[in-house]
Amino acid sequence: MRTQAECYPCFLQQVVNTLEMMGVEHQRQCGILRGVMKTILRCPEDWSPPQVSAEVYGYIAEETGVKDPFREKKEESNRIAATMIPVLKEMIEKSDTPLLDAVKAAIAGNIIDFGVSHSFEIEDSKAILSLPLVVNHYPFFEEEIKESTTVLYLADNAGEIGFDSILIEQLVKMGKEVTVAVRSAPIINDATLEDARFFGIEKMAKLITSGSRAPGTPLSMVTPQFRAIFDQAHVVISKGQGNFETLDDAQRPIYFLLRAKCRVIAELLGVDLGSILLIKR
Amino acid sequence: MRTQAECYPCFLQQVVNTLEMMGVEHQRQCGILRGVMKTILRCPEDWSPPQVSAEVYGYIAEETGVKDPFREKKEESNRIAATMIPVLKEMIEKSDTPLLDAVKAAIAGNIIDFGVSHSFEIEDSKAILSLPLVVNHYPFFEEEIKESTTVLYLADNAGEIGFDSILIEQLVKMGKEVTVAVRSAPIINDATLEDARFFGIEKMAKLITSGSRAPGTPLSMVTPQFRAIFDQAHVVISKGQGNFETLDDAQRPIYFLLRAKCRVIAELLGVDLGSILLIKR
């Protein structure tokens, strides 16, 4: 998906939020914002938002000398997610529809704001497992998973990846060979190897980096190893908006699990803002 | 006031809203957004937000061929404001504190969203006249007005200028020689001569243009006539955020009537977002 008009103010607002979080002094923020605009203008107009973001956050890292400004936030998200997972796993173990419930748990990880720690109750789990899917291609998904051997799972954010581990574990239990791909370098709050290992994903599946240092998976950036797995896997599961923005025009079928978090994506998908989707494209 | 980091996403978001309102096709919006970023980068870093906006909207007018995209919206705001004014005037006529109430009416004009037409009731007027002023320099204002002969009134937006006319009329009733200054050219929804005349301001006061084609009054842009009146008037009343952003460092005392509509201004003034102020600076 190419960058839309509305993405431009959003890039800049996210940068302001990031610089604010980093405690960058206000006057200096202005200079960096102007540098960010120059960086954006150097990107081809048809790039996807995550491709542009990779350049923007690369510039900020260079300018501030901070390579992973979201490290602490990511660790906190992981810690909070970890407290929620046992209750969910227990409910899914008792469920008559464990795959569907694991899919819902994985989507819940895309929705929960891990910035706010609160005690996670059984009630919250029930709410998660009754999440309505606005576009619901689950019947196709279930069918294809049953017939498949190899699954490629594209992770999204820290914290969220803990919830992904529930679905990954479920797929492994069903006898699938699962490969989980994370970003190759820190970018915003996206999950890297460190976050995947926090949830022991390397023990249940094959864990790789995609080659992407963007908050998505631009195929122009991926490693040959990733590309081979991407092309050959029977099923590809893609989590979150960033992966969707970079893979919506890919030449193979993909199951996208995401929440439409901005108007651009909601409009593109023809759903209301905030809708939760499992969609095959 | 110089442009702050947070102003940059805000410029771009306002442009997206404007282009959307104008019905500019999405792909074309992207090109214009990129042109806007180039325009912003050509502006010196120490310019105020309204100075930058003047360049941005100048570029958009050139690019789209539409010189006054907010014309209809301004006319609608004027029409809606006009329906509200008689009730307010009547209450102020009966008031024991007509100057204070007229000030509150003028500030209300800065707050009301004229995009939403609704029947205006006596209750609404009462709410307006009981508006709390967070920074309240009214005692100084009343004192200075009493001792003065000449008043310069810097108008802000269409619609709002109808509410200003209530305060202007009150000042005239008190025997003041009032000059009202509006923008010299259409810029966003700011009031121009046309809007002032809609409310008959030219019949109660001296009506001039400031020379500004910015959504504010940058002294680098004003006419010699305006500058002379600005320097010599006993009291200057400045409405709205745009005028504040361009005159907060002016070398003469000014009474600013505004609502702090964004975080940058609220922080600068040390008040909560949304606070209503009558402040002498």
XYZ file of C-alpha atoms in Angstrom:
562
model
C 0.000 0.000 0.000
C 1.395 3.387 -0.915
C 1.609 6.183 1.648
C -1.605 8.223 1.774
C -2.044 11.949 2.450
C -3.215 11.266 6.009
C -0.048 9.295 6.733
C 2.089 12.443 6.579
C 0.660 14.247 9.645
C 0.601 10.851 11.384
C 4.343 10.310 10.745
C 5.112 13.706 12.258
C 2.781 13.240 15.235
C 4.362 9.889 16.037
C 7.790 11.477 15.853
C 6.718 14.243 18.262
C 5.377 11.589 20.653
C 8.615 9.619 20.383
C 10.847 12.660 20.956
C 8.657 13.666 23.897
C 8.980 10.162 25.370
C 12.754 10.368 24.858
C 12.824 13.682 26.709
C 14.362 15.565 23.767
C 14.432 19.290 24.491
C 11.695 21.251 22.662
C 13.840 23.501 20.488
C 15.840 20.472 19.372
C 12.595 18.649 18.539
C 11.851 21.357 15.950
C 15.148 20.774 14.175
C 14.579 17.022 14.177
C 11.019 17.483 12.869
C 12.393 19.475 9.947
C 15.008 16.773 9.350
C 12.212 14.211 9.403
C 10.305 16.138 6.729
C 13.442 16.194 4.542
C 13.833 12.447 5.137
C 10.203 11.822 4.125
C 10.621 13.916 0.986
C 13.604 11.777 -0.064
C 11.386 8.650 0.011
C 9.633 7.744 -3.259
C 5.942 8.646 -3.214
C 4.861 5.060 -3.835
C 6.574 3.622 -0.765
C 4.427 2.070 1.932
C 4.161 3.859 5.309
C 6.432 1.318 7.078
C 9.155 1.845 4.448
C 9.020 5.591 5.099
C 8.975 4.971 8.863
C 12.163 2.912 8.600
C 13.929 5.938 7.102
C 12.375 8.341 9.604
C 13.321 6.331 12.691
C 16.739 5.598 11.186
C 17.276 9.347 10.918
C 16.104 9.906 14.522
C 18.455 7.174 15.807
C 21.357 8.822 13.967
C 20.404 12.292 15.138
C 19.906 11.372 18.819
C 22.354 8.454 19.099
C 19.565 6.324 20.632
C 19.156 3.141 18.599
C 16.224 1.629 20.500
C 14.232 4.359 22.265
C 11.277 2.010 22.861
C 13.373 -0.695 24.606
C 11.999 0.018 28.091
C 8.459 0.389 26.842
C 8.741 -2.906 24.972
C 10.045 -4.685 28.072
C 7.178 -3.291 30.103
C 4.659 -4.438 27.465
C 6.196 -7.914 27.551
C 6.001 -8.050 31.335
C 2.354 -6.947 31.337
C 1.421 -9.364 28.532
C 3.125 -12.195 30.428
C 0.759 -11.726 33.366
C -2.259 -12.125 31.074
C -1.234 -15.211 29.161
C -1.728 -18.046 31.710
C -5.435 -17.290 32.196
C -6.000 -17.218 28.450
C -4.065 -20.434 27.859
C -6.092 -22.207 30.513
C -9.376 -21.127 28.945
C -8.198 -22.206 25.491
C -7.105 -25.607 26.807
C -10.669 -26.211 28.011
C -12.247 -24.778 24.864
C -14.160 -26.748 22.213
C -12.787 -24.354 19.610
C -9.171 -23.875 20.697
C -7.874 -22.692 17.288
C -10.557 -20.011 16.952
C -9.995 -18.887 20.525
C -6.226 -18.775 20.005
C -6.791 -16.608 16.903
C -8.895 -14.253 19.028
C -6.247 -14.161 21.731
C -3.625 -13.264 19.090
C -5.825 -10.454 17.788
C -6.423 -9.252 21.349
C -2.674 -8.744 21.613
C -2.973 -6.227 18.777
C -5.662 -4.285 20.652
C -4.604 -4.179 24.302
C -2.757 -1.069 25.411
C 0.159 -2.524 27.330
C 1.036 0.942 28.533
C -1.625 0.561 31.198
C -0.953 -2.163 33.725
C -4.020 -3.566 35.433
C -4.888 -6.872 37.019
C -6.081 -9.231 34.334
C -9.209 -11.169 35.263
C -11.051 -14.168 33.877
C -13.690 -11.651 32.804
C -11.130 -9.966 30.539
C -10.328 -13.327 28.959
C -14.003 -13.963 28.313
C -14.256 -10.539 26.683
C -11.257 -11.337 24.491
C -12.627 -14.680 23.375
C -15.938 -13.102 22.412
C -14.321 -10.438 20.233
C -16.387 -9.928 17.074
C -14.492 -10.337 13.797
C -15.903 -7.848 11.294
C -14.357 -9.606 8.340
C -14.291 -13.242 9.316
C -12.451 -15.595 7.000
C -11.956 -18.052 9.842
C -13.738 -20.937 8.079
C -11.218 -20.739 5.187
C -8.391 -20.312 7.669
C -9.360 -23.381 9.703
C -9.708 -25.434 6.540
C -6.335 -24.368 5.162
C -4.546 -24.833 8.463
C -5.913 -28.377 8.691
C -4.549 -29.202 5.234
C -1.179 -27.523 5.724
C 2.149 -28.597 7.207
C 4.180 -25.363 7.191
C 3.064 -22.030 8.605
C 4.920 -18.696 8.532
C 3.877 -16.322 11.292
C 4.783 -12.630 10.941
C 4.907 -11.021 14.368
C 4.057 -7.399 15.032
C 4.738 -5.635 18.348
C 6.363 -6.378 21.681
C 3.780 -7.397 24.288
C 1.487 -8.505 21.481
C 3.951 -11.252 20.581
C 3.150 -12.891 23.928
C -0.423 -13.273 22.746
C 0.871 -14.543 19.399
C 2.720 -17.267 21.303
C -0.682 -18.669 22.326
C -1.701 -19.131 18.691
C 1.765 -20.364 17.738
C 1.633 -22.971 20.495
C -1.814 -24.052 19.324
C -0.542 -24.487 15.757
C 2.413 -26.523 17.012
C 0.047 -28.698 19.061
C -1.836 -29.346 15.813
C 1.416 -30.680 14.349
C 2.323 -27.698 12.173
C 5.912 -26.673 11.486
C 5.768 -23.017 12.407
C 8.346 -20.354 11.527
C 8.032 -17.043 13.369
C 9.591 -13.947 11.803
C 10.404 -10.762 13.687
C 12.103 -7.494 12.631
C 15.865 -7.575 12.148
C 16.471 -4.344 14.053
C 14.646 -2.291 16.662
C 11.953 -0.110 15.057
C 9.391 1.686 17.209
C 7.765 -0.920 19.512
C 7.969 -3.801 17.047
C 9.012 -7.195 18.341
C 12.603 -8.312 17.763
C 14.361 -11.594 18.668
C 14.702 -10.428 22.274
C 10.929 -10.047 22.652
C 10.205 -13.390 20.967
C 12.683 -15.117 23.297
C 11.073 -13.465 26.323
C 8.044 -15.641 25.557
C 10.126 -18.740 24.681
C 8.989 -18.752 21.073
C 12.335 -20.200 19.959
C 11.478 -23.319 21.960
C 8.157 -23.936 20.231
C 8.884 -22.801 16.671
C 11.662 -21.837 14.275
C 12.482 -18.211 15.072
C 13.992 -15.996 12.356
C 14.421 -12.337 11.493
C 12.743 -11.162 8.316
C 15.463 -8.765 7.266
C 13.074 -5.869 7.807
C 14.117 -2.858 9.851
C 10.728 -1.303 9.002
C 7.573 -1.583 11.149
C 6.235 -4.015 8.575
C 7.606 -6.518 6.082
C 8.556 -4.796 2.803
C 9.548 -7.616 0.461
C 12.246 -5.346 -0.986
C 14.011 -5.542 2.392
C 13.743 -9.210 3.369
C 16.534 -11.803 3.493
C 16.711 -14.593 0.894
C 16.062 -17.094 3.743
C 12.865 -15.256 4.722
C 11.805 -14.913 1.106
C 12.143 -18.651 0.501
C 10.043 -19.484 3.568
C 7.515 -16.778 2.641
C 7.124 -18.211 -0.863
C 6.982 -21.864 0.204
C 4.965 -21.866 3.459
C 1.533 -23.405 3.045
C -0.056 -20.705 5.158
C 1.201 -17.209 6.010
C -0.295 -15.437 9.035
C 0.415 -11.706 9.200
C -0.217 -9.752 12.391
C -1.021 -6.053 12.631
C -1.337 -3.035 10.387
C 2.341 -2.579 9.521
C 2.619 -6.038 8.007
C -0.650 -5.466 6.145
C 0.550 -2.132 4.742
C 3.625 -3.798 3.273
C 2.102 -7.107 2.138
C -1.418 -6.220 0.978
C -0.269 -6.463 -2.647
C 1.937 -9.548 -2.204
C 1.665 -12.240 -4.881
C 0.592 -15.006 -2.507
C -2.411 -15.570 -0.270
C -1.956 -14.295 3.279
C -4.194 -14.376 6.336
C -4.092 -10.941 7.913
C -5.041 -10.611 11.583
C -5.360 -6.973 12.489
C -7.357 -4.168 13.912
C -8.017 -1.269 11.510
C -6.390 1.367 13.699
C -6.526 4.332 11.314
C -9.010 5.756 8.839
C -6.786 5.012 5.846
C -6.721 1.274 6.543
C -10.380 1.158 7.579
C -11.369 2.795 4.287
C -9.089 0.575 2.232
C -10.693 -2.492 3.834
C -14.213 -1.031 3.746
C -14.747 -1.430 7.499
C -15.370 0.904 10.432
C -12.395 2.376 12.265
C -11.367 -0.003 15.037
C -12.800 -3.123 13.368
C -11.101 -6.426 14.058
C -10.426 -8.609 11.068
C -9.244 -12.020 10.001
C -9.031 -11.527 6.277
C -7.556 -13.600 3.478
C -5.998 -11.675 0.624
C 5.943 32.846 19.196
C 8.102 30.553 17.129
C 6.732 27.397 15.569
C 6.983 24.435 17.945
C 7.593 20.762 17.135
C 3.915 19.937 17.675
C 2.895 22.566 15.134
C 4.348 20.529 12.251
C 1.953 17.548 12.423
C -0.839 20.048 13.091
C -0.045 22.007 9.876
C -0.192 18.790 7.859
C -3.371 17.531 9.539
C -5.120 20.845 8.866
C -4.033 20.658 5.240
C -5.430 17.125 4.918
C -8.728 18.325 6.421
C -8.807 21.281 4.026
C -8.056 19.161 0.945
C -10.673 16.653 2.069
C -13.219 19.478 2.471
C -12.282 20.738 -1.016
C -12.854 17.259 -2.431
C -9.308 16.979 -3.791
C -8.692 13.467 -5.098
C -6.595 11.296 -2.709
C -3.566 10.669 -4.917
C -3.354 14.395 -5.651
C -3.552 15.150 -1.907
C -0.282 13.231 -1.450
C 1.535 15.386 -3.982
C 0.164 18.539 -2.364
C 1.172 17.303 1.112
C 4.715 16.826 -0.130
C 4.645 20.309 -1.652
C 3.405 21.633 1.692
C 6.362 20.033 3.489
C 8.740 21.686 1.011
C 6.947 24.999 1.609
C 7.283 24.604 5.391
C 10.987 23.782 5.064
C 11.530 27.026 3.117
C 10.145 29.044 6.087
C 12.695 30.204 8.685
C 12.570 28.109 11.857
C 11.800 31.112 14.049
C 8.629 32.099 12.193
C 5.338 31.958 14.068
C 2.785 29.276 13.086
C 0.498 31.807 11.311
C 3.410 33.037 9.180
C 4.089 29.470 8.096
C 0.358 28.910 7.511
C 0.222 31.917 5.191
C 2.861 30.260 2.983
C 1.196 26.851 3.213
C -2.277 28.084 2.230
C -0.766 30.347 -0.421
C 0.839 27.260 -1.936
C -2.446 25.319 -1.768
C -4.348 28.189 -3.451
C -1.758 28.248 -6.242
C -1.737 24.487 -6.615
C -5.545 24.051 -6.666
C -6.559 27.401 -8.168
C -9.021 27.911 -5.291
C -8.290 31.207 -3.544
C -10.879 30.983 -0.778
C -11.788 27.343 -0.083
C -13.483 28.253 3.221
C -15.837 30.867 1.668
C -18.987 28.751 2.024
C -18.046 27.560 5.495
C -17.417 31.168 6.564
C -20.773 32.275 5.212
C -22.499 29.446 7.048
C -20.699 30.390 10.288
C -21.831 33.979 9.840
C -25.430 32.937 9.258
C -25.426 30.702 12.346
C -23.754 33.358 14.503
C -26.319 35.920 13.333
C -29.144 33.824 14.779
C -27.460 33.816 18.203
C -26.641 37.488 18.555
C -30.062 39.093 19.270
C -30.645 37.019 22.427
C -27.169 37.867 23.728
C -27.547 41.570 22.972
C -30.855 41.678 24.812
C -29.342 40.060 27.907
C -26.376 42.418 27.844
C -28.677 45.444 27.528
C -30.383 44.410 30.766
C -27.107 43.500 32.486
C -25.528 45.382 35.395
C -22.106 44.493 33.969
C -22.581 44.971 30.241
C -18.853 45.366 29.423
C -17.896 42.143 31.213
C -20.780 40.291 29.602
C -19.856 41.641 26.174
C -16.275 40.415 26.726
C -17.646 36.976 27.558
C -19.857 37.012 24.497
C -16.828 37.884 22.369
C -14.856 35.008 23.871
C -17.810 32.678 23.323
C -17.502 33.442 19.628
C -14.021 31.929 19.787
C -15.365 28.738 21.328
C -18.610 27.923 19.541
C -18.378 25.443 16.697
C -20.383 27.166 13.987
C -20.185 24.013 11.919
C -23.077 22.667 13.946
C -26.309 24.583 13.556
C -28.694 24.294 16.464
C -31.426 26.448 17.877
C -29.883 28.947 20.254
C -31.749 29.340 23.529
C -31.712 31.796 26.417
C -30.089 28.971 28.398
C -27.130 29.015 25.989
C -26.745 32.751 26.539
C -26.741 32.248 30.281
C -24.055 29.587 29.880
C -21.986 31.982 27.777
C -22.259 34.812 30.267
C -21.154 32.558 33.097
C -18.008 31.370 31.276
C -15.113 31.127 33.718
C -12.003 33.102 32.765
C -8.942 31.143 33.913
C -6.639 34.110 33.593
C -8.797 37.073 34.377
C -7.274 40.495 33.817
C -10.723 42.026 33.464
C -10.278 44.512 36.341
C -7.259 46.055 34.544
C -9.114 45.907 31.254
C -12.184 47.708 32.599
C -9.993 50.365 34.192
C -7.967 50.959 31.043
C -11.022 51.021 28.806
C -12.625 53.658 31.020
C -9.536 55.868 30.726
C -9.043 55.371 26.991
C -10.451 57.006 23.893
C -9.105 54.831 21.088
C -9.379 51.062 20.843
C -7.959 48.748 18.180
C -9.826 45.454 17.874
C -8.123 42.583 16.053
C -10.746 40.190 14.743
C -10.214 36.462 14.343
C -12.618 34.160 12.499
C -15.806 34.408 10.487
C -18.854 33.673 12.637
C -16.877 34.683 15.706
C -16.730 38.247 14.369
C -20.490 38.461 14.892
C -19.899 37.922 18.593
C -17.080 40.473 18.456
C -19.607 42.970 17.102
C -21.409 42.765 20.472
C -18.290 43.896 22.328
C -17.456 46.464 19.656
C -20.955 47.946 19.925
C -20.599 48.069 23.718
C -17.278 49.920 23.416
C -18.847 52.385 20.969
C -21.759 52.916 23.365
C -19.159 53.816 25.987
C -17.904 56.561 23.672
C -14.764 54.816 22.419
C -13.376 55.346 18.921
C -12.983 51.759 17.798
C -10.977 50.517 14.826
C -11.574 46.924 13.763
C -8.879 45.152 11.751
C -9.451 42.031 9.677
C -7.159 39.997 7.383
C -6.337 41.509 3.995
C -6.916 38.295 2.091
C -8.832 35.051 2.650
C -6.873 32.643 4.861
C -8.531 29.536 6.287
C -11.749 30.642 8.063
C -10.422 34.003 9.222
C -12.715 37.014 8.957
C -12.182 39.397 6.047
C -13.972 42.681 5.158
C -16.875 40.699 3.722
C -17.505 38.962 7.069
C -17.168 42.182 9.064
C -19.676 43.887 6.780
C -22.098 40.967 7.142
C -22.471 42.107 10.770
C -22.502 45.833 9.904
C -19.261 46.521 11.734
C -18.358 49.268 9.251
C -21.403 51.192 10.541
C -20.347 51.114 14.191
C -16.553 51.381 13.927
C -13.707 52.160 11.566
C -13.110 48.994 9.582
C -9.656 48.317 8.122
C -7.530 45.467 6.857
C -4.323 44.769 8.758
C -2.236 43.853 5.746
C -1.991 40.300 7.012
C -2.742 37.369 4.754
C -1.777 35.077 7.647
C -4.202 33.616 10.211
C -2.788 36.090 12.713
C -1.181 39.530 12.665
C 2.573 39.263 11.996
C 3.875 42.818 12.376
C 6.296 42.126 9.519
C 3.265 41.915 7.214
C 1.049 44.821 8.305
C 0.322 48.051 6.416
C 1.792 51.386 7.603
C -1.785 52.540 8.353
C -2.400 49.544 10.587
C 0.987 49.910 12.242
C 0.285 53.533 13.143
C -3.086 52.661 14.691
C -1.547 49.660 16.462
C 1.194 51.842 17.986
C -1.090 54.722 18.958
C -4.335 53.092 20.136
C -4.852 53.383 23.883
C -6.034 49.795 24.114
C -5.492 46.878 21.749
C -7.846 43.901 21.988
C -6.643 40.774 20.225
C -9.008 37.882 19.569
C -8.017 34.246 19.211
C -4.936 32.081 19.106
C -3.557 33.180 15.739
C -3.334 36.807 16.797
C -1.735 35.729 20.079
C 0.846 33.567 18.295
C 1.967 36.538 16.213
C 1.717 39.308 18.842
C 2.747 37.646 22.107
C 6.153 39.340 21.857
C 4.914 42.720 20.591
C 6.445 45.811 22.199
C 3.156 47.226 23.491
C 0.553 46.028 25.985
C -2.269 44.004 24.441
C -5.383 42.420 25.908
C -5.641 38.914 24.488
C -9.045 37.216 24.505
C -8.652 33.603 23.563
C -9.218 29.998 24.314
C -6.064 27.879 24.601
C -7.020 25.439 21.856
C -3.786 23.464 21.638
C -1.237 22.049 24.058
C 1.528 24.344 22.839
C -0.410 27.496 23.708
C -1.799 26.062 26.956
C 1.739 25.222 28.098
C 3.108 28.589 27.031
C 0.396 30.299 29.075
C 0.614 27.820 31.949
C -3.069 26.899 31.777
C -5.066 23.739 31.070
C -5.963 22.906 27.501
C -9.255 24.587 26.618
C -8.923 27.362 29.207
C -10.535 30.688 28.435
C -8.437 33.757 29.061
C -8.510 37.513 29.162
C -4.838 38.230 29.607
C -2.797 41.422 29.429
C 0.699 41.089 28.038
